[in-house]
Coordinates of C-alpha atoms in Angstrom, one line a residue:
M1444 CA 19.9 105.4 -30.3
H1445 CA 21.4 106.1 -33.7
L1446 CA 25.2 106.3 -33.8
K1447 CA 27.0 107.5 -36.9
T1448 CA 30.7 106.6 -37.4
T1449 CA 32.6 108.4 -40.2
A1450 CA 36.0 107.6 -41.6
R1451 CA 38.2 108.4 -44.6
Y1452 CA 37.7 104.8 -45.9
V1453 CA 34.8 102.5 -45.3
L1454 CA 34.6 98.9 -46.6
G1455 CA 30.9 98.5 -47.5
F1456 CA 29.1 95.7 -49.2
L1457 CA 27.2 95.7 -52.5
D1458 CA 25.9 93.0 -54.8
G1459 CA 27.6 90.2 -52.8
Q1460 CA 31.0 91.6 -52.4
H1461 CA 33.0 94.2 -50.5
V1462 CA 33.3 97.7 -52.0
L1463 CA 35.5 100.6 -50.8
L1464 CA 33.9 104.0 -50.1
E1465 CA 35.8 107.2 -49.3
D1466 CA 34.7 109.8 -46.8
A1467 CA 31.8 107.6 -45.8
C1468 CA 29.9 106.6 -42.7
V1469 CA 28.1 103.7 -41.0
V1470 CA 25.0 104.3 -38.9
H1471 CA 23.8 101.7 -36.5
K1472 CA 20.9 101.5 -34.0
G1473 CA 21.4 99.0 -31.2
S1474 CA 23.0 95.8 -32.6
T1475 CA 22.0 96.4 -36.2
I1476 CA 23.5 98.5 -39.0
E1477 CA 20.9 100.8 -40.6
Y1478 CA 23.0 102.6 -43.3
V1479 CA 26.4 102.4 -45.0
G1480 CA 27.2 105.1 -47.6
L1481 CA 28.4 108.6 -48.4
D1482 CA 25.7 110.9 -47.1
Y1483 CA 23.3 109.9 -44.3
R1484 CA 20.5 112.5 -43.9
G1485 CA 18.5 110.9 -41.1
P1486 CA 18.6 111.9 -37.4
V1487 CA 21.5 110.7 -35.3
D1488 CA 22.0 110.8 -31.5
E1489 CA 25.8 110.6 -31.5
E1490 CA 28.5 111.0 -34.1
R1491 CA 32.0 109.6 -34.0
H1492 CA 34.7 110.9 -36.4
L1493 CA 37.7 108.6 -37.0
G1494 CA 39.5 110.8 -39.5
D1495 CA 42.3 109.1 -41.5
A1496 CA 41.2 105.5 -40.8
L1497 CA 39.9 102.4 -42.4
L1498 CA 36.5 101.2 -41.0
M1499 CA 35.7 97.6 -41.9
P1500 CA 33.8 94.6 -40.7
G1501 CA 35.0 93.1 -37.5
L1502 CA 37.7 90.5 -38.0
I1503 CA 36.7 86.8 -37.5
D1504 CA 39.4 84.6 -35.9
L1505 CA 38.4 81.0 -35.9
D1506 CA 41.6 79.6 -34.3
A1507 CA 42.1 82.4 -31.8
L1508 CA 44.8 82.1 -29.2
T1509 CA 43.3 82.1 -25.7
D1510 CA 46.5 81.1 -23.9
V1511 CA 50.0 82.4 -23.1
D1512 CA 51.7 81.6 -26.4
H1513 CA 54.2 78.7 -26.6
L1514 CA 55.3 79.5 -30.2
I1515 CA 57.8 82.0 -28.9
L1516 CA 59.5 79.0 -27.3
D1517 CA 59.1 76.0 -29.6
S1518 CA 59.1 77.4 -33.2
W1519 CA 62.9 77.3 -33.4
A1520 CA 63.7 73.7 -32.5
G1521 CA 65.1 71.0 -34.7
P1522 CA 63.5 67.5 -34.8
E1523 CA 65.3 66.1 -31.7
L1524 CA 64.9 69.1 -29.5
A1525 CA 61.3 69.4 -30.5
K1526 CA 60.7 66.0 -29.0
A1527 CA 61.6 67.5 -25.6
H1528 CA 58.6 69.8 -25.9
Q1529 CA 56.2 66.9 -25.9
W1530 CA 55.1 64.8 -23.0
S1531 CA 57.5 61.9 -22.1
E1532 CA 56.1 58.4 -21.7
D1533 CA 56.9 58.5 -18.0
Y1534 CA 55.1 61.9 -17.6
F1535 CA 52.0 60.4 -19.2
R1536 CA 52.0 57.3 -17.1
N1537 CA 53.0 58.6 -13.7
R1538 CA 53.3 62.4 -13.3
R1539 CA 50.6 64.2 -15.1
E1540 CA 49.6 67.5 -13.5
D1541 CA 48.1 70.9 -14.1
V1542 CA 50.8 73.6 -14.4
F1543 CA 48.4 76.3 -13.5
T1544 CA 45.8 76.7 -10.8
P1545 CA 42.1 77.2 -11.9
E1546 CA 42.5 80.9 -11.0
E1547 CA 45.6 81.2 -13.1
R1548 CA 43.9 79.6 -16.0
Q1549 CA 41.1 82.2 -15.8
Q1550 CA 43.8 84.9 -15.7
I1551 CA 45.4 83.5 -18.8
R1552 CA 42.0 83.5 -20.6
E1553 CA 41.3 87.1 -19.7
Y1554 CA 44.8 88.2 -20.8
A1555 CA 44.3 86.5 -24.2
L1556 CA 40.8 87.8 -24.7
I1557 CA 42.0 91.3 -24.0
Q1558 CA 44.6 90.8 -26.7
L1559 CA 41.9 89.8 -29.2
V1560 CA 40.0 93.0 -28.5
L1561 CA 43.2 95.1 -28.9
H1562 CA 43.9 93.5 -32.3
G1563 CA 40.5 94.1 -33.8
I1564 CA 39.1 90.6 -33.5
T1565 CA 35.3 90.8 -32.9
T1566 CA 34.3 87.1 -33.3
Y1567 CA 36.5 84.2 -32.2
M1568 CA 36.7 80.5 -31.7
P1569 CA 39.4 79.7 -29.0
I1570 CA 42.5 77.5 -29.2
A1571 CA 44.8 76.8 -26.2
S1572 CA 47.5 74.3 -25.6
E1573 CA 46.7 71.2 -23.6
V1574 CA 50.4 70.5 -23.0
H1575 CA 50.2 72.4 -19.7
S1576 CA 47.1 70.7 -18.4
E1577 CA 46.7 67.4 -16.6
W1578 CA 44.6 66.3 -19.5
A1579 CA 42.4 68.8 -21.4
E1580 CA 40.0 71.7 -20.8
T1581 CA 37.2 71.4 -18.3
F1582 CA 33.6 72.5 -18.2
E1583 CA 34.4 74.9 -15.4
E1584 CA 37.2 76.5 -17.2
L1585 CA 35.1 77.3 -20.2
V1586 CA 32.2 78.5 -18.1
G1587 CA 34.7 81.0 -16.6
M1588 CA 36.0 82.1 -20.0
A1589 CA 32.5 82.5 -21.3
E1590 CA 31.7 85.0 -18.5
T1591 CA 34.9 86.9 -19.2
S1592 CA 34.1 87.0 -22.9
R1593 CA 30.6 88.3 -22.2
R1594 CA 32.0 91.0 -19.9
L1595 CA 34.5 92.2 -22.5
G1596 CA 31.8 92.1 -25.2
L1597 CA 33.4 89.7 -27.7
R1598 CA 31.4 87.3 -29.9
G1599 CA 32.6 83.8 -28.9
Y1600 CA 32.0 80.3 -30.3
L1601 CA 33.1 78.2 -27.3
G1602 CA 33.5 74.7 -26.0
P1603 CA 36.0 72.8 -23.9
A1604 CA 38.6 71.0 -26.0
Y1605 CA 38.6 67.2 -25.5
R1606 CA 40.8 64.3 -26.5
S1607 CA 41.2 60.6 -26.0
G1608 CA 45.0 60.6 -26.3
V1609 CA 48.2 62.7 -26.1
N1610 CA 51.2 63.0 -28.4
V1611 CA 54.1 61.6 -26.5
V1612 CA 57.8 60.7 -26.9
L1613 CA 58.3 57.0 -26.0
E1614 CA 61.2 55.7 -24.0
D1615 CA 62.9 54.6 -27.2
G1616 CA 62.7 58.2 -28.5
Q1617 CA 60.0 57.6 -31.1
R1618 CA 56.9 59.8 -31.2
S1619 CA 53.5 58.2 -30.7
V1620 CA 50.1 58.8 -29.1
M1621 CA 49.1 57.3 -25.8
F1622 CA 45.4 56.9 -25.1
D1623 CA 43.1 57.2 -22.0
A1624 CA 39.7 56.4 -23.4
D1625 CA 37.9 57.2 -20.1
R1626 CA 39.3 60.7 -20.0
G1627 CA 38.2 61.1 -23.6
R1628 CA 34.6 60.2 -22.7
E1629 CA 34.7 62.5 -19.7
G1630 CA 35.9 65.4 -21.9
F1631 CA 33.2 64.7 -24.5
A1632 CA 30.5 64.7 -21.8
D1633 CA 31.9 68.1 -20.5
A1634 CA 31.6 69.4 -24.1
L1635 CA 27.9 68.4 -24.3
R1636 CA 27.2 69.8 -20.8
F1637 CA 28.8 73.1 -21.9
I1638 CA 26.5 73.3 -24.9
D1639 CA 23.5 72.9 -22.6
H1640 CA 25.0 75.6 -20.3
V1641 CA 25.3 78.1 -23.2
T1642 CA 21.8 77.4 -24.4
G1643 CA 20.6 78.3 -20.9
L1644 CA 22.5 81.6 -21.0
N1645 CA 20.5 82.7 -24.0
D1646 CA 23.2 85.2 -24.9
P1647 CA 23.6 85.9 -28.7
L1648 CA 27.3 86.6 -28.1
V1649 CA 28.0 83.1 -26.8
Q1650 CA 27.5 80.0 -28.9
G1651 CA 28.4 76.4 -28.0
V1652 CA 30.5 74.4 -30.4
L1653 CA 32.4 71.1 -30.3
L1654 CA 36.2 71.5 -30.2
P1655 CA 37.9 68.1 -30.2
C1656 CA 41.6 68.4 -30.3
R1657 CA 43.9 67.0 -33.1
I1658 CA 42.5 64.2 -35.2
E1659 CA 45.2 61.7 -34.2
T1660 CA 44.3 62.2 -30.5
L1661 CA 40.7 61.1 -30.9
D1662 CA 39.7 57.5 -30.9
I1663 CA 37.1 56.3 -33.5
E1664 CA 34.3 56.1 -30.9
T1665 CA 34.7 59.7 -29.9
L1666 CA 35.0 60.9 -33.5
K1667 CA 31.8 59.1 -34.4
A1668 CA 30.0 60.4 -31.3
T1669 CA 31.1 64.0 -32.2
A1670 CA 29.7 63.6 -35.7
A1671 CA 26.4 62.2 -34.4
V1672 CA 25.9 65.0 -31.9
S1673 CA 26.9 67.6 -34.4
G1674 CA 24.1 66.4 -36.7
E1675 CA 21.5 65.9 -34.1
R1676 CA 22.0 69.3 -32.5
D1677 CA 23.2 71.2 -35.6
V1678 CA 26.4 72.2 -33.8
L1679 CA 29.6 73.2 -35.5
V1680 CA 32.8 71.1 -35.1
R1681 CA 36.3 72.3 -35.3
L1682 CA 39.0 69.6 -35.6
H1683 CA 42.7 70.2 -36.3
S1684 CA 43.6 67.8 -39.1
L1685 CA 45.5 67.6 -42.4
Q1686 CA 48.2 69.6 -40.6
G1687 CA 51.3 67.4 -40.6
L1688 CA 53.1 64.3 -41.9
V1689 CA 53.3 62.8 -38.4
E1690 CA 49.5 63.0 -38.1
R1691 CA 49.1 61.5 -41.6
D1692 CA 51.5 58.6 -40.9
F1693 CA 49.6 57.8 -37.6
I1694 CA 46.2 57.8 -39.3
L1695 CA 47.4 55.7 -42.2
E1696 CA 49.1 53.2 -39.8
W1697 CA 46.1 52.8 -37.4
H1698 CA 43.2 53.1 -39.8
G1699 CA 44.5 52.4 -43.3
V1700 CA 43.1 55.7 -44.7
T1701 CA 44.2 59.3 -45.0
P1702 CA 43.0 61.9 -42.4
L1703 CA 40.6 63.3 -45.0
E1704 CA 39.2 59.8 -45.7
L1705 CA 38.8 59.2 -42.0
L1706 CA 36.9 62.4 -41.5
D1707 CA 34.5 61.2 -44.2
Q1708 CA 34.2 57.7 -42.8
V1709 CA 33.2 58.9 -39.3
G1710 CA 30.6 61.3 -40.6
L1711 CA 32.4 64.6 -39.9
L1712 CA 33.1 65.8 -43.4
N1713 CA 30.2 68.1 -44.0
Q1714 CA 29.2 71.8 -43.9
R1715 CA 29.4 71.9 -40.0
L1716 CA 33.1 71.0 -40.0
L1717 CA 35.9 73.6 -39.7
I1718 CA 39.4 72.3 -40.3
P1719 CA 42.3 74.4 -39.0
H1720 CA 45.3 74.4 -41.4
A1721 CA 44.3 71.7 -43.9
T1722 CA 47.8 72.1 -45.5
Y1723 CA 48.7 68.4 -46.0
V1724 CA 46.4 67.3 -48.8
D1725 CA 47.5 65.4 -51.9
R1726 CA 48.7 68.5 -53.8
N1727 CA 51.2 69.4 -51.1
P1728 CA 54.8 68.6 -52.3
A1729 CA 55.4 66.6 -49.1
V1730 CA 52.5 64.3 -49.9
H1731 CA 52.1 63.7 -53.6
G1732 CA 52.8 67.0 -55.2
E1733 CA 49.7 66.8 -57.4
D1734 CA 46.0 67.1 -57.0
R1735 CA 44.4 63.7 -56.8
G1736 CA 41.0 64.9 -55.8
D1737 CA 41.4 66.1 -52.2
L1738 CA 40.4 69.7 -52.9
A1739 CA 37.3 68.6 -54.9
K1740 CA 36.3 66.4 -52.0
L1741 CA 36.7 69.2 -49.5
A1742 CA 34.8 71.6 -51.7
A1743 CA 31.9 69.1 -52.3
S1744 CA 31.6 68.4 -48.6
G1745 CA 30.9 72.1 -47.7
A1746 CA 33.5 72.0 -44.9
S1747 CA 35.5 75.2 -44.3
I1748 CA 39.2 75.4 -43.7
I1749 CA 40.8 77.8 -41.2
H1750 CA 44.0 79.1 -42.8
C1751 CA 46.6 80.4 -40.3
P1752 CA 49.3 81.8 -42.6
L1753 CA 51.5 83.5 -40.0
T1754 CA 51.7 80.6 -37.6
S1755 CA 52.1 78.0 -40.4
M1756 CA 55.0 80.1 -41.8
R1757 CA 56.7 80.3 -38.4
Y1758 CA 56.6 76.5 -38.2
G1759 CA 57.9 76.1 -41.7
S1760 CA 54.8 75.3 -43.8
T1761 CA 52.1 77.0 -45.8
L1762 CA 48.9 76.4 -47.8
D1763 CA 49.8 75.2 -51.3
S1764 CA 48.1 77.2 -52.5
F1765 CA 45.5 79.7 -51.4
N1766 CA 44.4 80.3 -54.9
A1767 CA 44.0 76.6 -55.7
Y1768 CA 41.8 76.1 -52.6
K1769 CA 39.8 79.1 -53.5
E1770 CA 39.4 78.1 -57.2
A1771 CA 38.3 74.6 -56.1
G1772 CA 35.4 76.3 -54.3
I1773 CA 36.5 75.6 -50.7
N1774 CA 35.4 78.2 -48.2
I1775 CA 38.5 79.7 -46.6
S1776 CA 38.4 81.4 -43.2
L1777 CA 41.3 82.7 -41.2
G1778 CA 42.8 82.1 -37.8
T1779 CA 45.8 83.4 -35.9
D1780 CA 46.6 80.3 -33.7
S1781 CA 49.4 82.0 -31.9
F1782 CA 50.6 85.3 -30.6
P1783 CA 50.0 88.0 -31.8
P1784 CA 46.4 87.5 -32.7
D1785 CA 47.1 89.9 -35.6
L1786 CA 45.1 89.0 -38.8
I1787 CA 46.6 92.0 -40.6
R1788 CA 50.1 90.5 -40.3
G1789 CA 48.6 87.1 -41.1
I1790 CA 47.1 88.4 -44.3
D1791 CA 50.4 90.0 -45.3
A1792 CA 52.2 86.7 -44.7
G1793 CA 49.7 84.8 -46.7
V1794 CA 49.8 87.1 -49.6
Q1795 CA 53.6 87.2 -49.8
L1796 CA 53.9 83.4 -49.4
S1797 CA 51.4 83.0 -52.3
K1798 CA 53.6 85.1 -54.5
I1799 CA 56.7 83.0 -53.6
L1800 CA 54.9 79.6 -54.2
A1801 CA 53.5 80.7 -57.6
G1802 CA 56.5 82.7 -58.7
R1803 CA 54.2 85.6 -59.7
N1804 CA 53.5 88.9 -58.0
D1805 CA 49.9 88.8 -59.1
A1806 CA 49.3 85.6 -57.2
G1807 CA 49.0 87.5 -53.9
D1808 CA 45.2 87.8 -53.6
L1809 CA 44.9 90.5 -51.0
A1810 CA 41.1 90.9 -51.6
G1811 CA 40.8 87.1 -51.2
Y1812 CA 42.5 87.2 -47.8
V1813 CA 40.5 90.1 -46.5
D1814 CA 37.4 88.2 -47.7
A1815 CA 38.6 85.2 -45.7
A1816 CA 39.0 87.2 -42.6
T1817 CA 35.4 88.5 -42.8
L1818 CA 33.1 86.8 -45.3
G1819 CA 34.8 83.4 -45.1
G1820 CA 34.6 83.4 -41.3
A1821 CA 30.9 84.4 -41.4
R1822 CA 30.2 81.6 -44.0
A1823 CA 32.0 79.0 -41.9
L1824 CA 29.8 80.0 -38.9
G1825 CA 26.6 80.0 -41.0
R1826 CA 26.2 83.7 -40.2
P1827 CA 25.4 85.9 -43.2
D1828 CA 24.8 88.8 -40.9
L1829 CA 28.5 88.9 -39.9
G1830 CA 31.6 89.9 -41.9
R1831 CA 30.0 92.7 -43.9
L1832 CA 28.9 96.3 -43.4
E1833 CA 25.5 96.6 -44.9
A1834 CA 22.0 97.5 -43.7
G1835 CA 20.5 94.7 -41.7
A1836 CA 23.9 93.1 -40.7
Q1837 CA 25.2 93.0 -37.2
A1838 CA 27.0 96.1 -36.1
D1839 CA 30.4 94.4 -35.7
M1840 CA 33.1 96.6 -37.0
V1841 CA 36.7 97.6 -36.4
A1842 CA 38.7 100.7 -37.5
F1843 CA 42.5 100.9 -38.1
S1844 CA 44.2 104.2 -38.0
L1845 CA 46.3 105.3 -41.0
D1846 CA 47.3 108.7 -39.8
D1847 CA 50.9 108.0 -38.5
I1848 CA 53.8 109.1 -40.7
R1849 CA 55.2 105.6 -40.2
D1850 CA 52.2 104.2 -42.1
G1851 CA 53.7 105.7 -45.2
V1852 CA 51.8 107.0 -48.2
H1853 CA 48.3 106.0 -49.3
D1854 CA 47.3 104.4 -52.6
D1855 CA 44.8 101.7 -51.6
P1856 CA 44.2 101.6 -47.8
F1857 CA 44.4 97.8 -47.6
R1858 CA 47.8 97.8 -49.3
T1859 CA 49.0 100.5 -46.9
L1860 CA 47.7 98.7 -43.9
T1861 CA 48.9 95.2 -44.8
L1862 CA 52.3 96.2 -46.2
N1863 CA 53.2 98.9 -43.7
G1864 CA 51.0 98.3 -40.6
T1865 CA 49.7 95.8 -38.1
A1866 CA 46.5 95.2 -36.2
R1867 CA 48.0 97.2 -33.4
Q1868 CA 46.6 100.2 -35.3
A1869 CA 43.1 99.2 -34.2
V1870 CA 41.4 102.3 -32.7
L1871 CA 37.8 101.2 -32.5
S1872 CA 36.1 97.8 -32.0
V1873 CA 32.3 97.4 -32.0
V1874 CA 30.4 94.2 -31.4
A1875 CA 26.6 94.0 -31.7
G1876 CA 26.6 97.8 -31.5
R1877 CA 28.6 98.0 -28.2
T1878 CA 31.9 99.8 -28.3
I1879 CA 34.3 97.4 -26.6
M1880 CA 37.5 99.3 -27.5
A1881 CA 38.2 102.9 -28.4
D1882 CA 41.6 104.6 -28.9
G1883 CA 43.4 101.5 -27.9
Q1884 CA 41.7 101.3 -24.5
I1885 CA 39.2 98.9 -23.0
A1886 CA 37.0 100.3 -20.3
G1887 CA 37.7 98.9 -16.9
V1888 CA 40.9 97.0 -18.1
D1889 CA 44.3 97.9 -16.6
L1890 CA 46.6 97.0 -19.4
D1891 CA 49.8 97.5 -17.3
F1892 CA 48.6 95.0 -14.8
W1893 CA 47.9 92.4 -17.4
R1894 CA 51.3 92.9 -19.1
G1895 CA 53.0 92.1 -15.8
K1896 CA 50.7 89.2 -14.9
A1897 CA 51.2 87.5 -18.3
Q1898 CA 55.0 87.6 -17.9
V1899 CA 54.7 85.8 -14.5
L1900 CA 52.4 83.2 -15.9
F1901 CA 54.7 82.7 -19.0
T1902 CA 57.7 82.1 -16.7
K1903 CA 55.8 79.5 -14.8
M1904 CA 54.8 77.8 -18.1
R1905 CA 58.3 77.9 -19.5
E1906 CA 59.9 76.3 -16.4
A1907 CA 57.3 73.5 -16.4
Y1908 CA 58.6 72.0 -19.6
T1909 CA 61.5 70.5 -17.7
S1910 CA 59.3 68.0 -15.8
R1911 CA 57.8 66.7 -19.0
D1912 CA 61.1 66.2 -20.8
A1913 CA 62.3 62.6 -20.7
L1914 CA 65.8 64.0 -19.8
N1915 CA 64.6 66.6 -17.4
R1916 CA 66.7 69.3 -19.1
P1917 CA 66.4 72.8 -17.7
A1918 CA 64.4 75.4 -19.6
N1919 CA 67.5 77.2 -20.8
E1920 CA 68.6 74.1 -22.6
L1921 CA 65.2 73.4 -24.0
F1922 CA 64.8 76.9 -25.2
P1923 CA 68.3 78.3 -26.0
P1924 CA 68.6 82.0 -26.4
V1925 CA 69.4 83.6 -29.8
Y1926 CA 72.8 84.7 -28.5
A1927 CA 74.7 83.4 -25.5
R1928 CA 74.0 85.5 -22.5
L1929 CA 76.9 87.1 -20.8
E1930 CA 76.9 86.4 -17.0
Q1931 CA 78.0 89.1 -14.6

């Protein structure tokens, strides 16, 4: 069946780059795009007219929140209070437990995946906090999430996160990492088992990947084993690294090299590696403040970074600078990493931060950021059929409405959307030719139910921080309100 979708603006693709068309259409048959242009004269079975909207490739989120977000709680704390949000040494040794039941974990996953759909994400790689788990993610947990993802129609690159250690606060108040090598090996085995499971599903919308946690929570043996399997099976690896000074200090102390050098030593630094954040390289002012070769090394390796501008900004850091990474030849993709999974707001944050860092308005590379959310993500995944609207590509697309008076006036639709709007304006999402969201609604999903369920789960998560705090402080002390609350 040929389905024709028209919109005032369409982001097409020509000669290796995005191009903007006005009053144009996209025609797809099954999972494949057959035509993008101004005037399609072939037969169609169904037409969909979006009106004053921007139709573009589906957004690719490679650090996509699949959890109830903790940033709303912990992005305000100073250094000492922030320690209370980590595991205490006693909790690690004696009292580790799962905050949520397996059923509740699946509910959290479904709520989060619904949010991705509603915000125009069509392809994702998940991220969830391990703070609330007895250790890390399990095989069974990811099997359940894969089924939910398939039901909703998203394109997912999935795997259970695994780790050999946990960031903790020691009894003397210092931060460290405590290890349990056996649990690390179990988690790695689960990850391999899940890749085999996904292979058996034979579903093009679910791909198995390796998702080890933070670099400082992996022992050398697990890092090397991950690199070996990645090469043997040609499997992508995403590893959070180069994301903080605490991480850098730990790696330097334990291994005598920087995190980037460690990635290279264990065999991970290659085109199969995706690095969320990658903000603390030598040019960062908190490191050396000058380029000593890190960007060139990243570029030469073929690794991709996953820039999460909105989340980084909320935790007080940013990429220094987007343009420098891009000019060095590093492939940049985007992630949201926290709630909301809104890459439109993320793009806006990144563009404005680039201006501030450079001290120039023309440093805000809006096209570069849109490319990162589409082409950069596709490149990181090794999928040239994603991230673009052209004949032969996958029919993955999303539309954002621009017809509300609150959207303001139009000059360029991308400037209007990023400066005045959000991803909440998504009105259509199509993955592999299947419409998974239309007019802000997902077939068979009760959004009111999930809104209430998420609040219940969040409250349970918030209260559980007390048991992990070395001083057992109540949640209201760990997460003080913006204003004092007047009691009746």
